Each structure stands twice: as structure tokens, then as C-alpha cells.
Amino acid sequence: MERTGEAYVNRDKEDEMEISGYNLCYWKLALVSLGTVCSGGFLLLFLYWLPELSVKWTCHAVPLQEARVLLLRTTDEFRTWFRIQVCSLSAPGSDPLGFPQLSESKRPLCQAVPLEDWDCEEGLLSPPGFREQTEVRFFVHHNTRYFWNVESQSFQRLTALDCRLPFSSLHTIHGSGLPRGTQDYRRLFYGANQIDVQVPSLPKLLIKEVLNPFYIFQVFSMVLWSLDNYYLYASAILFMSLVSICSSLYTIRKQYVLLHDMVATHNIIRVTVYRGPHETEEIFSTELVPGDVLLVPPEGLTVPCDAVLLSGTAIANESMLTGESVPVTKAALPDPSRAANGPHQDPAYDPEEHKRHTLFCGTSVIQTRYYSGEPVRALVIRTGFSTSKGQLVCSILFPKPTDFRLYRDAYRFLLCLVGVAGIGMLYSVIRSVRQAEPVGRIILESLDILTITVPPALPAAMTAGVVYAQRRLRRGHIFSISPQRINVCGQINLMCFDKTGTLTEDGLDFWGFVQAQDGCFLPPGQDLRSPSLTSSPFVAAMAACHSLTTIGGTLSGDPLDLKMFEATGWVLEEPTLEETARHDQIQPTVVHPPDQEPPESPKGAPEDEELMELMKVYQIGLLVQFPFSSALQRMSVVTRTLGEKRLMVYMKGAPETVGSLCHKETVPENFSTVLESYTRRGLRVIALARRRLESKYTWHKVQHISRDIIESGMDFLGLVMLQNKLKPETVPVLAELRRACIRPVMVTGDNLLTAISVGRECGMIPAKGKVILTEALPPRDGQPATINWQYTDELPAPEIPNKASKQEIKLMLDEEELPPVPRPGIPEVSYHFAISGKSFCVISEHFPDLLPKLLLCGTIYARMAPDQKTQLVESLQKMDYYVGMCGDGANDCGALKRAHAGISLSELEASVASPFTSKTPNISCVPDLIREGRAALVTSFCVFKFMALYSIIQYLSVLLLYSILRNLGDVQYLFIDVAIILSLAFTMSLNSAWKELVPQRPPTSLVSPQLLLSVFTQILLSLGFQVGAFLLVQGQLWYCPKENGACGLDPCNITLLSPNVSSLVNATARQEPQPGEEEADGEDDSVQSFENTTLFYISCFQYIAVALAFSKGRPFRQPTRTNGLFVASLLATSGFLLLLLLWPMPALDEFFELACIPYEWRLILLVLALSNLVLSVSLENFVCDCDVLWQRVCYTRRKYEYPNQATYPQLELDEMAPGYSCRRQAPPRAKYKRLAQELLFDPDWPPQPKTSTKGRGPPAESSA
């Protein structure tokens, strides 16, 4: 029988899954049902938690085409299993984008008529009896539908019109809309056009929450305690569990409601669709399917789906998706059949590649411009959860599991605790059997050990630190949609920053310009409003080449466009809707110099005179706009100047790009030198060019012409320089990150030299740092790919705080802040690679072995496209960096989502592209997030160690008492678990983050030597003091195995130094208790005893001691004394225990079931408790947490002996030891650290100036 375990869905994609087919097996189902009954339902719970076994134990494998049950498993590192039920539907066809099929016997004669015959088709589709029904199999996973493909014999994701269809197909085949019958047919496959975030009912949420293994274990524990007569303790735990469940239900439901409200605004609105070339119908947006054609009204709308513009233009606000509040102009998709250069060019449509033609779901169209005879039409390409917003909502509803070492180690540690509990259970059974205990008692006591060793409150206690950190971040205006990533932020060691709007101000200041004429640069200038420049092509290009629009009487658009247009002083006028409607063609936007209004002609003036007066007015009409593309790095407009017949094209963009598209004779020979002189100053340089189109290019032809044809053969006009100032917070924040050994990296779409200059100015590149320009060229003309290495000249850098303390190393792995120490043979400079986006792609493809070396020391990445930024983050993560990304949320969405910690500096909290969103528009949020992440991570370790020690301490106490057939009492358990443990565990998490970042990082693993030593020393200490006290009390002269009622004397009245104690004990020990007394005290025999009382006091003080020892303060958290609630809890519990110990009260002793012991023994217990406290705190602080000691024990030095720097956990070349491991010669675990060690002994690295490296040469050769 065929096994389909090797079949896949979403092959070679991020969400790739293995798929296997199964059908129900009734004999397996019967056995599982029987096992469920016999196990009291636990087998069913077990299968609920493990979908893989639930399928394999109840079904048998079958081929996929026969399967009714599917088993999915992700192919990522998490290997998550899903059980899916196969559904089926009956439809008159099997092609989702096709048309209903009719039965051959019922097919009318007009079937051969083309689809454009709407009356015929509508008549065919109306009678349902005429349709030939086909069964279509599908399943739904994470709100995505997968349909069975008969041809490929596999399940495939349901696609729509976003699967790279030609432009011509979208205009001709799909451009006229759908008849009602076809719309209903497609809705069978695609469902309602609705991002329906179902808010689960409270009963459903309650059942799902209660079935969590954590709560099932608590239910099991409460039943066990009730059977053991611990009613009070079980009731208290039940109350706390109910509070926890209610709190969790409230939080989960609130998140669902917020998400539901966020997407509900566009879920159900009324829209107008085309039912043919001219007929329209108003329907609800939920009825839309791919292929419908929307009418976009002039006043705009909230887009209910993803749609591509077929005609007209629209201005959209995409702030919901990108976080960028600047409106975006959307142009109609070019129609190849109407192109001026012929219909042979027919590119494939892709929503991501052609964003400027696409209206995305959830965005708002502010206004439209259109032809009077052809309104703004948009073709629906995706609906529901397939839209861009739907995919974002799915990423929130079904987040990718967080892979963090702490959680993996925590589960392993819990398994170890279960193993320890097994040993204790075995000991308890053997001991009880020897003592001839009843079988029921033996079972209860052995299972009780399991509930003691594995603390039910552990998950809640560990989550508390993250919850408190999230609350503090919210107070700092940093919002998170993924709280579990806060812990990961504590390990960030490399931070990527976008430049514009992140490191620098959003606004640009006009700095100056330099014109080009006859292939030479003219002297630079600053005043563009000079009368001599008013009618110059240079100023006309600045005034016309932009994407600005008027919204509410205010100019709006890209800040760069706005600043350049304002510098000219020109005026922009847009036509009104009435003006557009009066003409057969769209009325252009007009720009003209200031103080120039069309003259008012006197009444009765001849038309020729009026025309002559108008001709004197200098106006430029903007006919066609090709918006700025980050991939092309340019934009252009086609214009017509009033009074001229031929059209003019103006273009602006990156100087290198614009220069390459201009006639060589118009580009000055010193172009590169002049450009470099300005970019080195950190100026943003924009190049301008123009082209006078030939007379064959008419207004109608340029409406559908390819921009590649227009944007060529240009005449170079000159350069515009704008100053992008650093934000005031940038330099101090980057200096703080460098002091904390966190590598700052710049990832920008700006010019490479401008980025280098900004990098020097903000301190990313130190004053003495050398920058290596890395230019990679792809293979060409039979020549292999080549990398050219060029060193930039050193320029004086601005002063950086604490610059005197900077220490340069041979290769910049981590820029540490160390006092300058003379080191023989080590250069005084560091090396920083600067790479462009094109070079990054070439190196990734042709030099994969060289890429890690460049990433190790790369500081500047310029001209990076959005997908290249994402690739860079992924490459850095593969080198074992914990990568953070901080950007403005516009072009950084992919990188923000991919990074371990993505921070969007968006002013809109609704930006869902990033795990973290800061309302503060500067990078000061980065250190705050890392500090809170470190504090939360250390808190998690502290709480975990405390809860583990609590379990072990109680485990030891119970085992010792079991050895004499005793146990802790109900009230004692309640006091320990509630009054001591919960109060301390939840308040010790309240320590705020330390005020500054320090170089060392908190550990990531629970199995590090320091943490293991910390736990084991405390366990041994607790064991020693408990066993010592246990044996010591049994050796006292007043001690007897039975309690005071059986011994016949009151130990409270015995003085330990009395000479008659021995005789009294010997005399009374021989007295036999009366039968009535023994029966009366039988219930107390299992609790009240001298050993119970002694261990109760000792263990309670041990809980307080380990809580104080494990509550870490500096350097990651504020000192313990600043945590008022924790200090209050310590003082309250300690004070009450001292009151109970030193001032005994019969009522309290009876309530806690404590035996009456001599006062001198109480003082001895106090001395033991204080000794335990001193030893616990001393061992933790001076042995387990002593950096200097661990530095000497674990780390070695190479070549030179330097002062100990335990605060530098990362490997620093020629300074620090191989790694953070106690194996002296063991290589570091992190790949980037191992690579750094290898480069120490590579004589050919870094590359020499003015050399090149050839590809395809194993090994790569270098030549001067």
C-alpha cells in the first residue's frame, strides 16, 4: 500500500509541510475507546495533546486521493504535527477560476458563443438543474484552503489572480467583471470575502484552557490531596487555579476582540461591481471573488480585498500595513495591447513586484482621478485570508513557535525532576511496604511525591517576569504583539538600523545644488528662487518630478519630494472633479512659478488674444507619472509645457542610476569625484535629468508606454543636495550599544558613500576605522564574477563620547569599550566592510564561502532592496547572531518580521508587521527593549531556580518524614505553598531593569556550569541542614519516637541542661499509653512529631534563604532592596516564622500541627537557619556568581596576558579567550566566533587595497 509520508504541500516555501493520508480504522478506534474508559479519559487527553499518535492509533495509512484524515508536519526545526479532516463540496466544475460546466445533454446551441455574450451565459447558469456536479476535495489549515489537484495527484494551495498572469490577460480576459452565476460558482471555492476573526465563546475557551496539561496536572493533584485529607490546601489551589483560568480567559478573549475589531472595519461594506462592460450592480463586499471588477468611487473607500487598478489613478493610505503615514499614488496597470511600442512586451503580474498598481486590503483610498468615460476600475485578485492583510492576521493568530534555548532546557529540567520524583516514589513504596502500610496509603504517598517534585505553579511563575516586563515596556510606549520575544531580546548582540527616519531625521533640509551644462558642472548654488533660474530645465525638473498631491488643501507626499518642491517656491494646482468631468480626458496636475496667475481677459476679447495671453504663462502639466521604485531607484514624469507641442520627460533618482541612463556627453567627466565629495559629507544627493520626446509620442501613447522606453537617452541636468541630520538620540544610543558589546550595523537604501559618512558621524565607524568598499560584479562575457576591494581615504570623524576609551582590534567582531593597553603587533585600526545591495546579491550567489567573512566585519549595507534586507538578517542569524532590526516600518517589514527582535518606529500602534512597535520616533527604544529583555531573561532563570529548589527542599522534607511514617500537615503545606512560595515567586519578578547596558549578557542555558553549580550547591546545602537537623533532634535527651502525649512528659517544660532529663525520659519511655489515648491521637500520628516540627522550621527558612540568594540585582536588574513588595514579603514571612519559633502560642501550634519543643532547641533551630542563610547567600554570590573566579577557572589567554575582563562575554580577536566554556581548548559554539578565530591565522585577510578576487577558482585567486 502506498505511503504518502514523502508528499508535501507548499514545497520549497517557508510553510512547507509533509502530508500523509489516513482513513479511520474501526478496530483501532474500538481499542482506543476501551483504553479511554479504562484510563478514566486520560488516554483521550494524551491523544489530544499528541495529534500524531491520535491519527496513527485510530487510522490506517491510505493514498492521498482516498484519504479522509490528513496528518501534517512542518519541515522546520519545530516539527509541529496537525490533524486535519478532509472536506468535500459539489460544484459544477473543478477549476476555481473557471466557469460552471454544463451537462452535455443540456448544453444549448449558444455554447460556442464567446464568453463576452453575457446574456447567453447568464441564461445558461441560472437553472441549477442544468449543471454537471463534480465532487471537489479540500482541507483548511490556518485559514488557508488546499484543493485536490487530479493532474498532479496532490493537494495544492488555492491561488487566485496573483499567480503571475500576464498583464494582457488581466485586462482582456478578466477586465470586464463576472456574471452573477460565475460569481456564485467561484464563491464555492474561495468562500466569503471576509477576514473573519472568530471570537471563541467562553465555554469553548474554557474547555480548551482546562485541557492544558498544566491544569490537568493541577486537577490530578487536587484530587490526590483531597483523598489524602488535605481539603484546605486543595481548596486554596482550586481557588488560585480558577483565578488563573479566569485571568487567562479574559486576556485571550480580549486579544481576539481587539483583532476582530481591527479587521472588522472593511469586512462588510457595500461596493459596486461590473456585470459586463457597462452594467454595474451594488453588492456586499463579502460576495466579492477573484475576477470581480470594482468601481472605485471618487471619494474613496476602505479596500475590502487586494485589487489591481485597471484604469485611473488612486491615492491610498497604507499606514495600516506599512506604518508609513505618507499617502501613496497608485497608477493603472499598463495594458500591453495599447502600448506605444506594440503588444509584444507582456510582463507577468506579481502583487509584491507591482505594488504601485495594487490596492491592498485594509488600506484606504483617499481620492481618485479618472476619465469621464472610464471610471477608476480595480480587478479583485485576492480575497479573505489570502489578501496581504489576511496573511498578516494569520501570522498573529498562528505565530511561529519561539525557538529559545531557555524553554528547551526548562522542559529537560522538568523531566529530570520527574526522574527524581520516580526515585522518591520507589523509596516511599519500599519503606511503606516494610512498615506494613495499607496499599491505598502507599499509592497516595507515592503519587504525592510527584506533585511535590514537579511544581504546578512553575509555568505561571516563569511567565510573570515577561508580563511585568511587557507592562514596563508599555509604559515606555513600546508595544508588543509577541511577548515571548522579550526574553529573546536579552540576547541581542547585533543590531541593524535603517538610516533615513531611524538614525537620521525624517525631514530633509535643502542644502544646495549644482547644475550641469554642456558636460560640465557649473558653480554650486543655494538659491533656487533666483529670477534667472525660474524657467531653467533644472528648476522645472525639481518642480515637476514628484508624486505630491493635495489632500484637504495641504500638500502631501514623500518628504523628499515635498522638500525639493518647497525649495523651488512653485505652486501646484490639481483639477477639481467638475473640471475632470467636463473633458473626455483626465485633466493634468499643473505646476507653475509663484505669483503667476492666468490673466483675466476682458469681456468680449477675441479668442486669439485670450490664447496669446495664456501662452505667456509658464505652466507645466503632469501627464503621466512613473512612481519611485526602490528596486529601480528612480522616478519620472511625462509633462507638457503650455505652448509646446512635444512632451518632456523629467527624471530624478540615485545619481549612479540616473547617470547610467543619460547620454555620456551630457554627464561631466568629474561626475564621480564631485558626487563623492558631497556624499562624504553625509549629504543626500539626488540627480536630475530630462528628455524631449519625439513627436511620435503623443499623449495617448504615453499613457500605456513602458517606463523603460521613456527612461533612456536622458540629458543630465545636475545634482541636488539635501542634508539629513542625525537625530539627537542617535550618537549616545549607538555609543551605549558599543559599550555593551552590541554590534551596530546600518542597512539602508541610500547611497553607499552617504551611508559611510553617516556611519562615521554617528560613531558606527570609529575615528581610526578603515572602510573597505566591496564592489562585486556578476559574470560577464565569459569572465567570472569578480570582487574589487578598495579602501576609502580616512577623514576626520566627529567626536564620540568616551572616544578615549575605544579599543580598536584587528577585525571588528565586537567593538568593546576597554581602557587602552599597549599590545605588540596589533594594528591601531579596525576594518569595516561597506557593501551595496547589488554586490551583496552577487557575493551571495557566486561567493558563498566569502559571505560569512564579510558579514563578520560588515558595517554598512547600502542600496539594499527590501528583500535584500530580509536576506541579510537571515544570513546573520545563520552565523548564530541574535539579530535585532530597527526601522521605520515602510521598506523594512520583511526584515522586521524575520529578526529576533524587530522594532518599528511607527507612530501607529496598528502596524502589525513588527513584533515590537515604538511610539517614540527614535532609537532610544532599542536600549530600553534590550535592558528589559535582559531583566526578563534573568528573572526567568531566577524564578526557575527558585521553583526547582522549592520542589527539592519540600521533596527532601517529605522523604525524611516518610522514613518515620510521618508527613507535613494540611495547613503546613498551605502556608509553604501560598504564604511563602507564591508570594516570593511572583514578587521577586518585579525588579526593574538596570539603568544601563553592560557588556556581559545573561546566560541562555540552564545547563551552563555556573547555573548547574548554583542549583546543586543549594541542593546539597539544603540536604545537609535538613538531614543534620533530622538526626540532631532524634539525638536529643528529651526526644522520644512518640509525641508528648505518649511519652508522658511535656518537652516544653524541660531544660536541656537539667541533670534529671535522662532519668525522666528513661522512666517515661517505658510507660504504655492508654488504649483510648492512642486511638484519640491516631489521626495526628502522621503529622505531629518532633521531626515534623524541626523540618518545618528548617525548610521554611530555607525557602526564604534561596529566594534571597537567587534574587539577582545588578548588572541586569535593579538591586533587591528596590523591590518593595519582595522585601515586604521576605520580612513578613520571616517575621511570622520567628514569631512562631521564638514566641510559641498554643493556638498557633495547634493550628499548624506543631509539636511543643524546648526553648533551647528553638534557639538551636534559629542558629541552624541563620547559618543556612549565610552559607546560601555566600556560596551564590562569592562562588557561583563570581566572574573573576570563573574567569580564572574556565578561560585561557592566547599570546598575551591582559587584565581579567569578565564583563566581555563575546570573543574579541587578539584579546579574549576561545570562548565561554570550561573546556579550555574547546572552540566557541557560535559560528561567528569560530570564524573569527580562523581569521586570526589567515594572512590574506583582510584583502589588500586595490585588489580583486575572482570567482569560480577553487581556491579563489587574488590579484593586484
JSON list of N, CA and C in Angstrom, two decimals, residues 1181-1215:
[
{"chain": "A", "resi": 1181, "resn": "ASN", "atom": "N", "xyz": [26.87, 34.21, 45.84]},
{"chain": "A", "resi": 1181, "resn": "ASN", "atom": "CA", "xyz": [27.48, 35.46, 45.42]},
{"chain": "A", "resi": 1181, "resn": "ASN", "atom": "C", "xyz": [29.00, 35.38, 45.24]},
{"chain": "A", "resi": 1182, "resn": "PHE", "atom": "N", "xyz": [29.65, 34.57, 46.05]},
{"chain": "A", "resi": 1182, "resn": "PHE", "atom": "CA", "xyz": [31.12, 34.58, 46.03]},
{"chain": "A", "resi": 1182, "resn": "PHE", "atom": "C", "xyz": [31.73, 33.37, 45.34]},
{"chain": "A", "resi": 1183, "resn": "VAL", "atom": "N", "xyz": [30.91, 32.38, 44.98]},
{"chain": "A", "resi": 1183, "resn": "VAL", "atom": "CA", "xyz": [31.43, 31.21, 44.26]},
{"chain": "A", "resi": 1183, "resn": "VAL", "atom": "C", "xyz": [30.71, 31.05, 42.93]},
{"chain": "A", "resi": 1184, "resn": "CYS", "atom": "N", "xyz": [29.39, 30.86, 42.99]},
{"chain": "A", "resi": 1184, "resn": "CYS", "atom": "CA", "xyz": [28.64, 30.57, 41.76]},
{"chain": "A", "resi": 1184, "resn": "CYS", "atom": "C", "xyz": [28.50, 31.79, 40.86]},
{"chain": "A", "resi": 1185, "resn": "ASP", "atom": "N", "xyz": [28.47, 32.97, 41.44]},
{"chain": "A", "resi": 1185, "resn": "ASP", "atom": "CA", "xyz": [28.24, 34.17, 40.65]},
{"chain": "A", "resi": 1185, "resn": "ASP", "atom": "C", "xyz": [29.46, 35.08, 40.63]},
{"chain": "A", "resi": 1186, "resn": "CYS", "atom": "N", "xyz": [30.63, 34.52, 40.86]},
{"chain": "A", "resi": 1186, "resn": "CYS", "atom": "CA", "xyz": [31.86, 35.32, 40.91]},
{"chain": "A", "resi": 1186, "resn": "CYS", "atom": "C", "xyz": [32.54, 35.27, 39.54]},
{"chain": "A", "resi": 1187, "resn": "ASP", "atom": "N", "xyz": [32.46, 36.37, 38.80]},
{"chain": "A", "resi": 1187, "resn": "ASP", "atom": "CA", "xyz": [33.02, 36.39, 37.45]},
{"chain": "A", "resi": 1187, "resn": "ASP", "atom": "C", "xyz": [34.53, 36.22, 37.46]},
{"chain": "A", "resi": 1188, "resn": "VAL", "atom": "N", "xyz": [35.21, 36.84, 38.43]},
{"chain": "A", "resi": 1188, "resn": "VAL", "atom": "CA", "xyz": [36.66, 36.75, 38.46]},
{"chain": "A", "resi": 1188, "resn": "VAL", "atom": "C", "xyz": [37.11, 35.31, 38.67]},
{"chain": "A", "resi": 1189, "resn": "LEU", "atom": "N", "xyz": [36.42, 34.58, 39.58]},
{"chain": "A", "resi": 1189, "resn": "LEU", "atom": "CA", "xyz": [36.76, 33.19, 39.83]},
{"chain": "A", "resi": 1189, "resn": "LEU", "atom": "C", "xyz": [36.54, 32.34, 38.59]},
{"chain": "A", "resi": 1190, "resn": "TRP", "atom": "N", "xyz": [35.40, 32.51, 37.94]},
{"chain": "A", "resi": 1190, "resn": "TRP", "atom": "CA", "xyz": [35.13, 31.73, 36.74]},
{"chain": "A", "resi": 1190, "resn": "TRP", "atom": "C", "xyz": [36.08, 32.09, 35.62]},
{"chain": "A", "resi": 1191, "resn": "GLN", "atom": "N", "xyz": [36.48, 33.34, 35.57]},
{"chain": "A", "resi": 1191, "resn": "GLN", "atom": "CA", "xyz": [37.45, 33.74, 34.55]},
{"chain": "A", "resi": 1191, "resn": "GLN", "atom": "C", "xyz": [38.75, 32.96, 34.71]},
{"chain": "A", "resi": 1192, "resn": "ARG", "atom": "N", "xyz": [39.19, 32.80, 35.93]},
{"chain": "A", "resi": 1192, "resn": "ARG", "atom": "CA", "xyz": [40.46, 32.11, 36.17]},
{"chain": "A", "resi": 1192, "resn": "ARG", "atom": "C", "xyz": [40.32, 30.61, 35.97]},
{"chain": "A", "resi": 1193, "resn": "VAL", "atom": "N", "xyz": [39.16, 30.06, 36.33]},
{"chain": "A", "resi": 1193, "resn": "VAL", "atom": "CA", "xyz": [38.98, 28.61, 36.23]},
{"chain": "A", "resi": 1193, "resn": "VAL", "atom": "C", "xyz": [38.75, 28.18, 34.79]},
{"chain": "A", "resi": 1194, "resn": "CYS", "atom": "N", "xyz": [37.92, 28.94, 34.07]},
{"chain": "A", "resi": 1194, "resn": "CYS", "atom": "CA", "xyz": [37.41, 28.45, 32.78]},
{"chain": "A", "resi": 1194, "resn": "CYS", "atom": "C", "xyz": [38.12, 29.00, 31.56]},
{"chain": "A", "resi": 1195, "resn": "TYR", "atom": "N", "xyz": [38.67, 30.17, 31.65]},
{"chain": "A", "resi": 1195, "resn": "TYR", "atom": "CA", "xyz": [39.12, 30.81, 30.42]},
{"chain": "A", "resi": 1195, "resn": "TYR", "atom": "C", "xyz": [40.63, 30.83, 30.34]},
{"chain": "A", "resi": 1196, "resn": "THR", "atom": "N", "xyz": [41.13, 30.73, 29.14]},
{"chain": "A", "resi": 1196, "resn": "THR", "atom": "CA", "xyz": [42.57, 30.80, 28.89]},
{"chain": "A", "resi": 1196, "resn": "THR", "atom": "C", "xyz": [42.86, 32.00, 28.00]},
{"chain": "A", "resi": 1197, "resn": "ARG", "atom": "N", "xyz": [44.11, 32.40, 28.00]},
{"chain": "A", "resi": 1197, "resn": "ARG", "atom": "CA", "xyz": [44.53, 33.52, 27.16]},
{"chain": "A", "resi": 1197, "resn": "ARG", "atom": "C", "xyz": [45.48, 33.03, 26.08]},
{"chain": "A", "resi": 1198, "resn": "ARG", "atom": "N", "xyz": [45.49, 33.74, 24.98]},
{"chain": "A", "resi": 1198, "resn": "ARG", "atom": "CA", "xyz": [46.40, 33.41, 23.90]},
{"chain": "A", "resi": 1198, "resn": "ARG", "atom": "C", "xyz": [47.32, 34.59, 23.65]},
{"chain": "A", "resi": 1199, "resn": "LYS", "atom": "N", "xyz": [48.57, 34.28, 23.47]},
{"chain": "A", "resi": 1199, "resn": "LYS", "atom": "CA", "xyz": [49.59, 35.23, 23.05]},
{"chain": "A", "resi": 1199, "resn": "LYS", "atom": "C", "xyz": [49.96, 36.25, 24.12]},
{"chain": "A", "resi": 1200, "resn": "TYR", "atom": "N", "xyz": [48.97, 36.88, 24.74]},
{"chain": "A", "resi": 1200, "resn": "TYR", "atom": "CA", "xyz": [49.27, 37.93, 25.70]},
{"chain": "A", "resi": 1200, "resn": "TYR", "atom": "C", "xyz": [48.42, 37.74, 26.94]},
{"chain": "A", "resi": 1201, "resn": "GLU", "atom": "N", "xyz": [48.92, 38.21, 28.05]},
{"chain": "A", "resi": 1201, "resn": "GLU", "atom": "CA", "xyz": [48.15, 38.20, 29.29]},
{"chain": "A", "resi": 1201, "resn": "GLU", "atom": "C", "xyz": [47.66, 39.61, 29.55]},
{"chain": "A", "resi": 1202, "resn": "TYR", "atom": "N", "xyz": [46.35, 39.76, 29.61]},
{"chain": "A", "resi": 1202, "resn": "TYR", "atom": "CA", "xyz": [45.76, 41.06, 29.88]},
{"chain": "A", "resi": 1202, "resn": "TYR", "atom": "C", "xyz": [44.99, 40.99, 31.18]},
{"chain": "A", "resi": 1203, "resn": "PRO", "atom": "N", "xyz": [44.60, 42.12, 31.72]},
{"chain": "A", "resi": 1203, "resn": "PRO", "atom": "CA", "xyz": [43.77, 42.11, 32.93]},
{"chain": "A", "resi": 1203, "resn": "PRO", "atom": "C", "xyz": [42.46, 41.39, 32.66]},
{"chain": "A", "resi": 1204, "resn": "ASN", "atom": "N", "xyz": [41.96, 40.74, 33.69]},
{"chain": "A", "resi": 1204, "resn": "ASN", "atom": "CA", "xyz": [40.72, 39.98, 33.54]},
{"chain": "A", "resi": 1204, "resn": "ASN", "atom": "C", "xyz": [39.58, 40.92, 33.13]},
{"chain": "A", "resi": 1205, "resn": "GLN", "atom": "N", "xyz": [38.84, 40.51, 32.14]},
{"chain": "A", "resi": 1205, "resn": "GLN", "atom": "CA", "xyz": [37.69, 41.28, 31.70]},
{"chain": "A", "resi": 1205, "resn": "GLN", "atom": "C", "xyz": [36.49, 40.36, 31.63]},
{"chain": "A", "resi": 1206, "resn": "ALA", "atom": "N", "xyz": [36.00, 39.97, 32.78]},
{"chain": "A", "resi": 1206, "resn": "ALA", "atom": "CA", "xyz": [34.87, 39.04, 32.81]},
{"chain": "A", "resi": 1206, "resn": "ALA", "atom": "C", "xyz": [33.61, 39.67, 32.25]},
{"chain": "A", "resi": 1207, "resn": "THR", "atom": "N", "xyz": [33.62, 41.00, 32.11]},
{"chain": "A", "resi": 1207, "resn": "THR", "atom": "CA", "xyz": [32.43, 41.66, 31.59]},
{"chain": "A", "resi": 1207, "resn": "THR", "atom": "C", "xyz": [32.37, 41.63, 30.08]},
{"chain": "A", "resi": 1208, "resn": "TYR", "atom": "N", "xyz": [33.25, 40.90, 29.42]},
{"chain": "A", "resi": 1208, "resn": "TYR", "atom": "CA", "xyz": [33.24, 40.82, 27.97]},
{"chain": "A", "resi": 1208, "resn": "TYR", "atom": "C", "xyz": [32.97, 39.38, 27.55]},
{"chain": "A", "resi": 1209, "resn": "PRO", "atom": "N", "xyz": [31.74, 38.98, 27.44]},
{"chain": "A", "resi": 1209, "resn": "PRO", "atom": "CA", "xyz": [31.45, 37.58, 27.15]},
{"chain": "A", "resi": 1209, "resn": "PRO", "atom": "C", "xyz": [31.75, 37.18, 25.71]},
{"chain": "A", "resi": 1210, "resn": "GLN", "atom": "N", "xyz": [31.71, 38.11, 24.78]},
{"chain": "A", "resi": 1210, "resn": "GLN", "atom": "CA", "xyz": [31.99, 37.73, 23.40]},
{"chain": "A", "resi": 1210, "resn": "GLN", "atom": "C", "xyz": [33.48, 37.62, 23.16]},
{"chain": "A", "resi": 1211, "resn": "LEU", "atom": "N", "xyz": [33.83, 36.78, 22.23]},
{"chain": "A", "resi": 1211, "resn": "LEU", "atom": "CA", "xyz": [35.21, 36.65, 21.83]},
{"chain": "A", "resi": 1211, "resn": "LEU", "atom": "C", "xyz": [35.68, 37.94, 21.17]},
{"chain": "A", "resi": 1212, "resn": "GLU", "atom": "N", "xyz": [36.81, 38.46, 21.60]},
{"chain": "A", "resi": 1212, "resn": "GLU", "atom": "CA", "xyz": [37.39, 39.63, 20.98]},
{"chain": "A", "resi": 1212, "resn": "GLU", "atom": "C", "xyz": [38.75, 39.23, 20.42]},
{"chain": "A", "resi": 1213, "resn": "LEU", "atom": "N", "xyz": [38.96, 39.46, 19.16]},
{"chain": "A", "resi": 1213, "resn": "LEU", "atom": "CA", "xyz": [40.16, 38.98, 18.50]},
{"chain": "A", "resi": 1213, "resn": "LEU", "atom": "C", "xyz": [41.41, 39.57, 19.12]},
{"chain": "A", "resi": 1214, "resn": "ASP", "atom": "N", "xyz": [42.43, 38.69, 19.30]},
{"chain": "A", "resi": 1214, "resn": "ASP", "atom": "CA", "xyz": [43.71, 39.07, 19.87]},
{"chain": "A", "resi": 1214, "resn": "ASP", "atom": "C", "xyz": [43.58, 39.59, 21.29]},
{"chain": "A", "resi": 1215, "resn": "GLU", "atom": "N", "xyz": [42.39, 39.39, 21.91]},
{"chain": "A", "resi": 1215, "resn": "GLU", "atom": "CA", "xyz": [42.22, 39.86, 23.28]},
{"chain": "A", "resi": 1215, "resn": "GLU", "atom": "C", "xyz": [41.69, 38.76, 24.17]}
]
